[in-house]
Structure formats: C-alpha cells, structure tokens
Amino acid sequence: MVILKLPDEIERLRTSNGIVAEILTELRERVKPGVTTRELDRLSETLSRKSRVVPAFKGYRGYPFALCTSVNGEVVHGMPSDRPLISGDILSLDFGVIYKGYYGDAAITVPVGTVSATAQRLMKVTEQGLYDGIEQALAGNRLGDVSAAVQRRVEAAGFSVVRDFVGHGIGRSMHEDPQIPNYGVRGRGIQLRPGMVLAIEPMVNEGSYRVKVLSDGWTVITEDGRLSAHFEHSVAIMENGPEILSRIQ
Ligand code: MF3
Ligand code: CO
C-alpha cells in the first residue's frame, strides 16, 4: 500500500532530505586520496549531530555504520573501513537521516583523484539515468515509465541496470511501497499520484548486472569485478511536477 503524504509531511521530508543533501556535499568535498571511508563515516555522524538529526542507517537491520561507502566493484551497502582511498577509485556515498520522524535518503558517486574515462562515463550515465527517471515521476504517469526511462539511458550507453536492488517509497519508514526497479516497461505498474514520495536509486554496472553479497552480510559487489555506480534522490510527486527533495542547493 502506497502512503500519500500531506503537505506538512512533505515539508518535513523536505527538511530531512535537504540535510542529507548538505551532508553529502560536505562529505564529497573531503574525498581525496589518503582519506579513509571510516573518517567519512565519523564525519557524517558529527554533521548529523550538528544538524540535530539522527543518522538513519546505523542500527537499521543491524547495519553498524551511519554511512554506506561502496568502492569500485562494490555496488551498494559497502562498509566504511581503514583502507585509504587511492586515486582512480570511484566511491559511492549513500546516506540517510531521520528528522521529526521522517526519513531522508540520497546517494552520489564521486571520483577519487583522477579516474578513467570509463569510470567518468559510468558515473555520468548513472546520474543521467536518475534524472531521466525523475522526469517521468509525474502524476498520471505509471511507475513503469520511471523504470523504463532509467533503463533506456543506461543500456543505450552499454552499461547494465542492477536487478537485485531497487528504489522505494519513503516517509515515516525508510522503505515503503512501492518498490522502484530501475528496469521495466512503459505504461505498466501503479499510477503515480500527488503526495507520493519516491526514492529513485539506479545502481549501474559497467559489465554484467549480476551481483553477489559478501559474507559480511552487507557488501554487494559485481559478480564480474567491474565497476558500479549509484545515485539516489528522494522525489515528491507534486501537482505541478516532481520536486527533488534531496537536491543540493
Ligand atoms: N539508501 C539505502 C537504501 O535505500 C540505504 C540502506 S543501507 C542500510 O536501501 F544500512 F541502512 F541498510
Ligand atoms: Co534508498
């Protein structure tokens, strides 16, 4: 069941997601060779405290960190570590908070130092796929319109869309209905309505879309070891079009 949000609920989601966007921006500025993902995790906690929000991921189903940091062939849910980042890595930062009971959730992928042309293109296409999906997040459209738009952009570039993980509705819970695959068929799925808030989050692989979960129970990696990128925005469907709640101001 999809929960529609009232204007005052959307206002809280605007705040929670706005804070996520600000914190991701600060984290991105700190990313460079030599920095560890554990330092970024600690910084995300410090910044959350300053903004008087609660990091949403820590403790969620037993996840032990505030931030997910997925490097290179890690797709999502990578765990912060003491291994320093090196030039040429790509790093996905996925972060969420709770503000007055409402969740914010967004993700970006950023280069560390100088990265390959392929890595740059993978990141760019993944973000473009996200924006193509958002463009279809219109009242009256179908969920499949969003999914198909993401898939089209990704596959036209020769990359692949991860199947095993999807986006989600967001509100008083981090994960609400509907599930939002990044692949699908135009015209299919539920009809989108004003008041829906969707976390759209394409995970895009350089090679095969197949992934596996490491024995730590969290880290998702590409089966072929090639690169993966991830971008996520939480988007409110308004009468006059999509509003990106987690847009960086
Ligand atoms: N952005 C991720 C998601 O939407 C965050 C979940 S990671 C977890 O699923 F650690 F919180 F589980
Ligand atoms: Co999410």
PDB file of N, CA and C and ligand atoms in Angstrom, residues 105 168 199 201 232, ligand 2:
ATOM      1  N   ASP A 105      16.951  10.262   2.366  1.00  0.00           N
ATOM      2  CA  ASP A 105      17.803   9.208   1.792  1.00  0.00           C
ATOM      3  C   ASP A 105      18.276   9.663   0.416  1.00  0.00           C
ATOM      4  N   HIS A 168      12.499   2.822  -3.637  1.00  0.00           N
ATOM      5  CA  HIS A 168      11.421   2.586  -2.666  1.00  0.00           C
ATOM      6  C   HIS A 168      10.679   3.879  -2.353  1.00  0.00           C
ATOM      7  N   ALA A 199      12.025   7.289  -3.473  1.00  0.00           N
ATOM      8  CA  ALA A 199      13.484   7.290  -3.503  1.00  0.00           C
ATOM      9  C   ALA A 199      13.896   6.461  -4.724  1.00  0.00           C
ATOM     10  N   GLU A 201      16.743   5.149  -7.169  1.00  0.00           N
ATOM     11  CA  GLU A 201      18.176   4.937  -6.931  1.00  0.00           C
ATOM     12  C   GLU A 201      18.807   3.909  -7.864  1.00  0.00           C
ATOM     13  N   GLU A 232      21.110   8.447  -5.997  1.00  0.00           N
ATOM     14  CA  GLU A 232      19.754   8.367  -5.428  1.00  0.00           C
ATOM     15  C   GLU A 232      19.242   9.747  -5.053  1.00  0.00           C
TER      16      GLU A 232
HETATM   17 CO    CO B   2      17.267   4.344  -0.667  1.00  0.00          CO
END
